[in-house]
Amino acid sequence: MIDRHFPKTNKLHKIFNRNTVKVSYSCMPNVNLTIKNHNKKLLQQHRNEKAPTETTCNCRQKENCPLKGHCLTKCIVYKATVTETKTNKQETYVGLTENTFQTRFNQHKSSFKLEHKKASTSLSEHIWALKDKNMDYKIEWQILKKTRPYMPGKKTCPLCLEEKLAILRKRGSLNVRKEIFSHCAHQRKFWLSNAPQTAI
C-alpha cells in the first residue's frame, strides 16, 4: 500500500516510505469489532429510512443555497472550488465541519470580508489575494463525504481521517502540508481538563 499510494514520484514519499512507516497488527480492529461496526452501520441506515424527514436547508432563497438544498448537513468533508472569472483558473480547498455546513459557511464568509481574519484558512488567504488584485471570482461548494463525528474512547476521528485522505488525493490544491499532520480538534472537548468543575 505504501508503494502504491506514495511512489518515489510523490512529494510525500520522503515521509511515507518503507523505512519510515511501521505497521503493527495490534493497531487494526479485530474481526469481531469489524462485524459489529458493519451491523451497526446497516441498522443505522434502516433507522434513518424510517425516521421522519429532516430539514436540510433553511435558506430564504433556496436557489442561492451554497450546497443546493443541503446546507444543514452535519459531519461532512467538503470542497470549495474557486474559479477566476477572467482566466477560468481553478483552485480547490478541502475542509470539514462537525456542525452544520451553514455554520461553517458563515465563518468562511466572515473571513472573506474581515481583513483581520484573512489568515483563518488557506482559502481565505487565496480569496484576499484575488481581491487585492481586483480579480472577480466565484466559489462552488460540494460535499465529498458524510461520516461520523469523533466518539470518546475511540483512537481515531473518522471526520479528520476523511479530510486528510481527501487532501492526500490532491483534491485540495490550496491546503498546506501541515493540515495532514494536525491533531484532531474534536477530541479536546472530551478532555478531563475541559470538563466543568463542580463544587464539592
XYZ file of N, CA and C in Angstrom:
600
model
N 0.823 -1.205 0.000
C 0.000 0.000 0.000
C 0.860 1.259 0.000
N 1.980 1.194 0.706
C 2.871 2.357 0.744
C 3.440 2.629 -0.642
N 3.868 1.567 -1.324
C 4.427 1.730 -2.670
C 3.379 2.245 -3.642
N 2.130 1.828 -3.455
C 1.067 2.213 -4.380
C 0.649 3.667 -4.185
N 0.463 4.074 -2.932
C -0.062 5.412 -2.659
C 1.032 6.475 -2.520
N 2.255 6.050 -2.204
C 3.350 7.012 -2.063
C 4.577 6.556 -2.855
N 4.470 6.511 -4.179
C 5.620 6.120 -5.004
C 6.725 7.175 -4.918
N 7.869 6.891 -5.493
C 9.006 7.810 -5.424
C 8.706 9.151 -6.079
N 7.731 9.170 -6.974
C 7.375 10.421 -7.651
C 6.473 11.307 -6.796
N 5.922 10.759 -5.722
C 5.040 11.523 -4.841
C 5.874 12.408 -3.912
N 5.434 13.660 -3.723
C 6.203 14.597 -2.900
C 6.234 14.204 -1.419
N 5.345 13.311 -1.012
C 5.314 12.850 0.378
C 6.092 11.549 0.583
N 6.773 11.082 -0.474
C 7.487 9.799 -0.390
C 8.579 9.827 0.681
N 9.208 11.004 0.879
C 10.270 11.100 1.878
C 9.738 10.876 3.293
N 8.468 11.166 3.483
C 7.863 10.999 4.811
C 7.225 9.626 4.958
N 6.504 9.189 3.905
C 5.830 7.889 3.934
C 6.541 6.918 2.993
N 7.399 6.083 3.538
C 8.078 5.057 2.749
C 8.318 3.836 3.627
N 8.894 2.802 3.053
C 9.085 1.540 3.782
C 10.001 1.696 5.005
N 10.852 2.707 4.993
C 11.794 2.890 6.097
C 11.217 3.707 7.248
N 10.215 4.517 6.960
C 9.673 5.407 7.994
C 8.338 4.946 8.564
N 7.616 4.114 7.833
C 6.293 3.671 8.277
C 6.368 2.235 8.795
N 5.920 2.032 10.007
C 5.886 0.703 10.602
C 4.434 0.315 10.876
N 4.052 -0.872 10.473
C 2.680 -1.340 10.652
C 2.649 -2.436 11.705
N 1.757 -2.314 12.656
C 1.608 -3.309 13.706
C 0.209 -3.906 13.651
N 0.108 -5.202 13.749
C -1.191 -5.865 13.686
C -2.089 -5.440 14.831
N -1.508 -5.055 15.951
C -2.306 -4.685 17.119
C -3.071 -3.381 16.918
N -2.692 -2.610 15.895
C -3.376 -1.337 15.640
C -4.672 -1.538 14.860
N -4.849 -2.696 14.294
C -6.019 -2.947 13.462
C -7.163 -3.523 14.301
N -8.404 -3.164 13.995
C -9.542 -3.730 14.742
C -9.694 -5.222 14.463
N -10.126 -5.984 15.460
C -10.289 -7.419 15.258
C -11.558 -7.710 14.462
N -11.719 -8.967 14.068
C -12.842 -9.365 13.218
C -14.176 -9.106 13.913
N -14.233 -9.388 15.205
C -15.469 -9.183 15.962
C -15.914 -7.717 15.922
N -14.958 -6.807 16.106
C -15.274 -5.381 16.078
C -15.688 -4.936 14.680
N -15.044 -5.484 13.664
C -15.381 -5.145 12.279
C -16.816 -5.548 11.953
N -17.207 -6.751 12.392
C -18.573 -7.236 12.146
C -19.588 -6.381 12.901
N -19.272 -6.029 14.144
C -20.178 -5.190 14.938
C -20.388 -3.829 14.289
N -19.305 -3.238 13.816
C -19.407 -1.926 13.165
C -20.212 -2.005 11.876
N -20.039 -3.114 11.146
C -20.786 -3.306 9.901
C -22.285 -3.430 10.188
N -22.619 -4.244 11.189
C -24.031 -4.415 11.557
C -24.634 -3.114 12.086
N -23.841 -2.374 12.842
C -24.307 -1.091 13.377
C -24.613 -0.113 12.247
N -23.776 -0.134 11.223
C -23.979 0.752 10.068
C -25.271 0.402 9.338
N -25.522 -0.899 9.147
C -26.739 -1.335 8.461
C -27.988 -0.977 9.262
N -27.920 -1.178 10.577
C -29.061 -0.845 11.430
C -29.337 0.656 11.427
N -28.264 1.448 11.412
C -28.434 2.899 11.401
C -29.083 3.365 10.104
N -28.692 2.742 8.986
C -29.306 3.072 7.701
C -30.794 2.739 7.717
N -31.130 1.606 8.344
C -32.533 1.198 8.436
C -33.327 2.193 9.290
N -32.726 2.647 10.393
C -33.401 3.630 11.253
C -33.593 4.953 10.522
N -32.589 5.340 9.739
C -32.675 6.604 9.002
C -33.791 6.577 7.967
N -34.007 5.386 7.374
C -35.067 5.260 6.372
C -36.446 5.424 7.012
N -36.576 4.959 8.265
C -37.864 5.037 8.958
C -38.059 6.369 9.675
N -36.950 7.066 9.918
C -37.041 8.327 10.655
C -37.726 9.395 9.817
N -38.418 10.338 10.463
C -39.066 11.426 9.719
C -38.035 12.268 8.981
N -38.427 12.798 7.854
C -37.516 13.574 7.029
C -37.092 14.849 7.754
N -35.780 15.074 7.828
C -35.261 16.254 8.495
C -35.124 17.401 7.502
N -35.175 18.617 8.023
C -34.970 19.793 7.186
C -33.501 19.871 6.794
N -33.224 19.970 5.520
C -31.838 20.007 5.044
C -31.396 21.398 4.634
N -32.333 22.347 4.588
C -31.987 23.708 4.172
C -33.000 24.693 4.744
N -32.499 25.801 5.270
C -33.398 26.848 5.754
C -33.066 28.207 5.131
N -32.430 28.173 3.971
C -32.106 29.411 3.261
C -33.399 30.094 2.802
N -33.444 31.405 2.923
C -34.629 32.138 2.484
C -34.802 32.033 0.975
N -33.696 32.117 0.267
C -33.718 31.961 -1.187
C -33.065 30.623 -1.515
N -33.886 29.610 -1.710
C -33.388 28.252 -1.911
C -32.429 28.142 -3.088
N -32.655 28.972 -4.121
C -31.801 28.886 -5.308
C -30.379 29.376 -5.027
N -30.189 30.100 -3.909
C -28.860 30.607 -3.560
C -28.174 29.766 -2.485
N -28.744 28.629 -2.144
C -28.134 27.752 -1.139
C -26.767 27.277 -1.635
N -25.698 27.446 -0.848
C -24.355 27.052 -1.296
C -24.212 25.560 -1.568
N -25.042 24.737 -0.918
C -24.967 23.283 -1.123
C -26.220 22.739 -1.801
N -26.908 23.613 -2.512
C -28.069 23.206 -3.312
C -29.109 22.437 -2.486
N -29.485 23.038 -1.361
C -30.538 22.450 -0.542
C -30.072 21.532 0.561
N -28.757 21.487 0.836
C -28.243 20.595 1.883
C -27.313 21.330 2.849
N -27.571 22.600 3.075
C -26.665 23.406 3.894
C -26.736 23.076 5.388
N -27.748 22.339 5.829
C -27.869 21.974 7.243
C -27.271 20.598 7.545
N -26.589 20.025 6.569
C -25.949 18.721 6.762
C -24.787 18.848 7.740
N -24.671 17.881 8.652
C -23.610 17.887 9.658
C -22.566 16.815 9.366
N -21.421 16.957 10.008
C -20.341 15.956 9.963
C -19.951 15.611 8.525
N -19.440 16.586 7.817
C -19.065 16.364 6.419
C -17.656 16.875 6.127
N -17.074 16.284 5.101
C -15.866 16.825 4.482
C -16.332 17.477 3.185
N -15.973 18.720 2.976
C -16.475 19.464 1.820
C -15.325 20.017 0.975
N -15.654 20.429 -0.228
C -14.658 21.024 -1.121
C -15.186 22.332 -1.680
N -14.325 23.339 -1.693
C -14.642 24.630 -2.307
C -13.784 24.792 -3.556
N -14.418 25.076 -4.677
C -13.700 25.303 -5.933
C -13.797 26.782 -6.285
N -12.644 27.447 -6.298
C -12.585 28.879 -6.600
C -12.154 29.051 -8.052
N -12.993 29.711 -8.833
C -12.710 29.918 -10.254
C -12.551 31.404 -10.539
N -11.409 31.765 -11.125
C -11.202 33.153 -11.535
C -12.049 33.414 -12.775
N -12.893 34.424 -12.722
C -13.851 34.698 -13.798
C -13.162 34.984 -15.129
N -12.064 35.718 -15.093
C -11.409 36.150 -16.327
C -10.613 35.032 -16.989
N -9.871 34.263 -16.206
C -8.967 33.250 -16.761
C -9.499 31.827 -16.647
N -10.565 31.634 -15.862
C -11.120 30.297 -15.587
C -10.141 29.393 -14.829
N -9.102 29.981 -14.242
C -8.164 29.200 -13.442
C -8.850 28.767 -12.153
N -8.653 27.514 -11.771
C -9.336 26.979 -10.594
C -8.353 26.548 -9.509
N -8.748 26.789 -8.277
C -8.040 26.289 -7.101
C -9.078 25.632 -6.200
N -8.679 24.596 -5.484
C -9.628 23.872 -4.633
C -9.153 23.843 -3.186
N -10.106 23.769 -2.290
C -9.823 23.726 -0.856
C -10.707 22.669 -0.211
N -10.123 21.838 0.633
C -10.860 20.790 1.344
C -10.950 21.164 2.820
N -12.146 21.072 3.367
C -12.352 21.365 4.780
C -13.338 20.397 5.403
N -13.573 20.554 6.689
C -14.533 19.691 7.388
C -15.323 20.513 8.386
N -16.438 19.983 8.810
C -17.213 20.598 9.884
C -18.013 19.538 10.617
N -18.011 19.633 11.930
C -18.833 18.739 12.748
C -20.230 19.337 12.918
N -20.305 20.668 12.875
C -21.592 21.360 12.938
C -22.245 21.354 11.555
N -23.308 22.116 11.390
C -23.933 22.216 10.072
C -22.998 22.956 9.123
N -23.101 22.639 7.836
C -22.265 23.329 6.859
C -22.580 24.820 6.849
N -23.825 25.162 7.104
C -24.222 26.572 7.098
C -23.418 27.373 8.120
N -23.194 26.786 9.298
C -22.388 27.447 10.327
C -20.965 27.671 9.840
N -20.379 26.636 9.234
C -19.004 26.761 8.713
C -18.951 27.731 7.543
N -19.972 27.716 6.713
C -20.038 28.605 5.556
C -20.053 30.066 6.003
N -20.803 30.362 7.047
C -20.849 31.727 7.575
C -19.492 32.157 8.127
N -18.757 31.214 8.712
C -17.410 31.521 9.193
C -16.481 31.837 8.024
N -16.611 31.079 6.944
C -15.808 31.355 5.749
C -16.138 32.739 5.196
N -17.422 33.057 5.095
C -17.830 34.358 4.554
C -17.275 35.503 5.402
N -17.260 35.303 6.703
C -16.717 36.321 7.599
C -15.227 36.533 7.345
N -14.493 35.444 7.105
C -13.052 35.557 6.843
C -12.767 36.188 5.485
N -13.736 36.134 4.573
C -13.576 36.775 3.266
C -13.807 38.287 3.352
N -14.583 38.723 4.350
C -14.962 40.138 4.453
C -14.094 40.917 5.438
N -13.715 40.279 6.543
C -12.959 40.966 7.591
C -11.465 40.707 7.427
N -10.714 41.774 7.241
C -9.286 41.625 6.930
C -8.503 40.995 8.073
N -8.915 41.230 9.313
C -8.164 40.643 10.425
C -8.367 39.124 10.514
N -9.286 38.589 9.690
C -9.491 37.141 9.655
C -8.962 36.515 8.367
N -8.210 37.265 7.585
C -7.773 36.786 6.274
C -6.867 35.558 6.361
N -6.190 35.372 7.491
C -5.291 34.225 7.647
C -5.972 33.047 8.336
N -7.287 33.076 8.439
C -8.018 31.997 9.125
C -7.785 30.649 8.460
N -7.849 30.614 7.136
C -7.623 29.384 6.367
C -6.841 29.727 5.108
N -6.309 28.706 4.454
C -5.623 28.939 3.177
C -6.616 29.385 2.112
N -7.888 29.051 2.297
C -8.924 29.504 1.363
C -9.128 31.010 1.485
N -9.240 31.509 2.710
C -9.429 32.949 2.904
C -8.208 33.735 2.424
N -7.020 33.182 2.599
C -5.810 33.846 2.108
C -5.844 33.968 0.589
N -6.319 32.919 -0.075
C -6.411 32.946 -1.539
C -7.454 33.964 -2.000
N -8.587 34.015 -1.318
C -9.639 34.972 -1.678
C -9.140 36.403 -1.525
N -8.419 36.676 -0.449
C -7.882 38.018 -0.241
C -6.820 38.358 -1.278
N -6.053 37.362 -1.710
C -5.056 37.600 -2.762
C -5.745 38.007 -4.064
N -6.878 37.373 -4.370
C -7.644 37.731 -5.568
C -8.253 39.124 -5.426
N -8.754 39.432 -4.234
C -9.354 40.748 -4.002
C -8.312 41.857 -4.119
N -7.096 41.590 -3.648
C -6.027 42.586 -3.738
C -5.655 42.876 -5.189
N -5.885 41.891 -6.057
C -5.593 42.066 -7.488
C -6.823 42.527 -8.268
N -7.909 42.806 -7.534
C -9.175 43.222 -8.162
C -9.679 42.200 -9.187
N -9.525 40.932 -8.853
C -9.949 39.854 -9.745
C -11.283 39.283 -9.267
N -12.226 39.157 -10.194
C -13.522 38.569 -9.871
C -13.400 37.049 -9.790
N -14.234 36.450 -8.981
C -14.176 35.001 -8.787
C -15.554 34.487 -8.390
N -15.696 33.173 -8.466
C -16.900 32.514 -7.957
C -16.474 31.260 -7.200
N -17.268 30.878 -6.227
C -16.952 29.705 -5.405
C -18.097 28.707 -5.481
N -17.756 27.465 -5.754
C -18.745 26.383 -5.753
C -18.397 25.405 -4.634
N -19.411 24.991 -3.911
C -19.218 24.102 -2.759
C -19.849 22.738 -3.039
N -19.228 21.695 -2.522
C -19.802 20.355 -2.659
C -19.375 19.471 -1.497
N -20.202 18.488 -1.191
C -19.897 17.523 -0.133
C -19.073 16.382 -0.722
N -17.918 16.121 -0.124
C -17.094 14.991 -0.545
C -17.456 13.724 0.221
N -17.733 13.884 1.506
C -18.004 12.704 2.335
C -18.803 13.104 3.570
N -19.786 12.302 3.895
C -20.520 12.459 5.158
C -20.141 11.286 6.042
N -19.722 11.553 7.255
C -19.246 10.483 8.116
C -19.657 10.741 9.563
N -19.098 9.967 10.491
C -19.448 10.081 11.906
C -18.486 11.038 12.614
N -18.935 11.690 13.674
C -18.030 12.530 14.468
C -17.167 11.662 15.377
N -16.217 12.271 16.044
C -15.371 11.547 16.992
C -16.198 11.097 18.188
N -15.976 9.856 18.600
C -16.654 9.308 19.770
C -15.627 9.092 20.873
N -15.911 9.546 22.098
C -14.953 9.375 23.195
C -14.620 7.908 23.420
N -13.325 7.659 23.604
C -12.857 6.294 23.796
C -12.275 5.685 22.536
N -12.606 6.257 21.392
C -12.073 5.755 20.130
C -10.671 6.316 19.899
N -9.870 5.583 19.126
C -8.500 6.015 18.858
C -8.416 6.961 17.665
N -9.428 6.938 16.815
C -9.379 7.748 15.602
C -10.647 8.582 15.447
N -10.533 9.638 14.650
C -11.675 10.501 14.342
C -12.006 10.331 12.863
N -13.139 9.718 12.520
C -13.494 9.490 11.110
C -13.518 10.773 10.286
N -13.951 11.868 10.893
C -14.063 13.141 10.181
C -12.685 13.660 9.773
N -11.750 13.659 10.708
C -10.394 14.140 10.420
C -9.676 13.221 9.434
N -9.880 11.913 9.573
C -9.230 10.967 8.660
C -9.718 11.147 7.228
N -11.013 11.371 7.053
C -11.565 11.568 5.710
C -11.030 12.856 5.081
N -10.870 13.893 5.900
C -10.323 15.150 5.372
C -8.878 14.965 4.928
N -8.073 14.310 5.758
C -6.667 14.096 5.416
C -6.539 13.235 4.163
N -7.403 12.234 4.039
C -7.378 11.367 2.865
C -7.718 12.157 1.605
N -8.686 13.053 1.701
C -9.068 13.877 0.549
C -7.929 14.809 0.142
N -7.212 15.353 1.130
C -6.077 16.236 0.830
C -4.955 15.448 0.171
N -4.697 14.229 0.681
C -3.653 13.384 0.096
C -3.970 13.002 -1.342
N -5.243 12.902 -1.649
C -5.655 12.573 -3.016
C -5.653 13.800 -3.926
N -5.053 14.892 -3.422
C -4.871 16.127 -4.203
C -6.197 16.765 -4.606
N -7.192 16.622 -3.748
C -8.469 17.288 -4.024
C -8.454 18.739 -3.546
N -7.481 19.087 -2.740
C -7.392 20.460 -2.254
C -6.055 21.084 -2.594
N -5.989 21.857 -3.661
C -4.725 22.450 -4.084
C -4.288 23.593 -3.174
N -5.210 24.169 -2.414
C -4.877 25.275 -1.518
C -4.466 24.799 -0.130
N -4.757 23.566 0.193
C -4.417 23.046 1.519
C -2.910 22.917 1.677
N -2.427 23.155 2.882
C -0.996 23.077 3.157
C -0.669 21.745 3.822
N 0.618 21.375 3.761
C 1.040 20.057 4.237
C 0.764 19.851 5.725
N 0.907 20.901 6.521
C 0.752 20.743 7.974
C -0.654 20.295 8.362
N -1.639 20.495 7.475
C -3.005 20.065 7.779
C -3.104 18.544 7.844
N -2.214 17.860 7.130
C -2.228 16.398 7.135
C -1.765 15.860 8.486
N -0.853 16.598 9.134
C -0.265 16.118 10.385
C -0.868 16.789 11.616
N -1.896 17.588 11.425
C -2.510 18.278 12.562
C -3.277 17.301 13.451
N -3.346 17.623 14.736
C -4.063 16.773 15.692
C -5.574 17.019 15.598
N -6.322 16.019 15.967
C -7.783 16.125 15.933
C -8.265 17.124 16.983
N -8.996 18.139 16.519
C -9.514 19.160 17.434
C -10.803 18.717 18.117
N -11.425 17.661 17.596
C -12.715 17.227 18.138
C -12.566 16.455 19.451
N -11.342 15.995 19.749
C -11.126 15.246 20.984
C -11.041 16.161 22.201
N -10.690 17.424 21.971
C -10.413 18.328 23.091
C -11.608 18.522 24.019
N -12.808 18.560 23.441
C -13.979 18.811 24.296
C -14.260 17.650 25.247
N -13.606 16.500 25.006
C -13.791 15.348 25.888
C -12.643 15.196 26.883
N -11.652 16.086 26.819
C -10.537 16.013 27.760
C -11.031 16.302 29.174
N -10.433 15.635 30.132
C -10.808 15.839 31.532
C -10.521 17.275 31.969
N -9.466 17.866 31.407
C -9.098 19.240 31.770
C -10.151 20.251 31.324
N -10.980 19.875 30.338
C -12.026 20.771 29.846
C -13.392 20.485 30.459
N -13.440 19.522 31.355
C -14.714 19.177 31.994
C -15.120 20.275 32.975
N -16.409 20.594 33.063
C -16.857 21.638 34.007
C -16.606 21.216 35.450
N -16.111 22.143 36.239
C -15.816 21.854 37.642
C -17.067 22.055 38.491
N -17.311 21.117 39.355
C -18.484 21.195 40.236
C -18.036 21.381 41.682
N -18.805 22.136 42.409
C -18.473 22.388 43.818
C -18.732 21.142 44.651
N -17.845 20.895 45.585
C -17.983 19.720 46.460
C -18.649 20.135 47.770
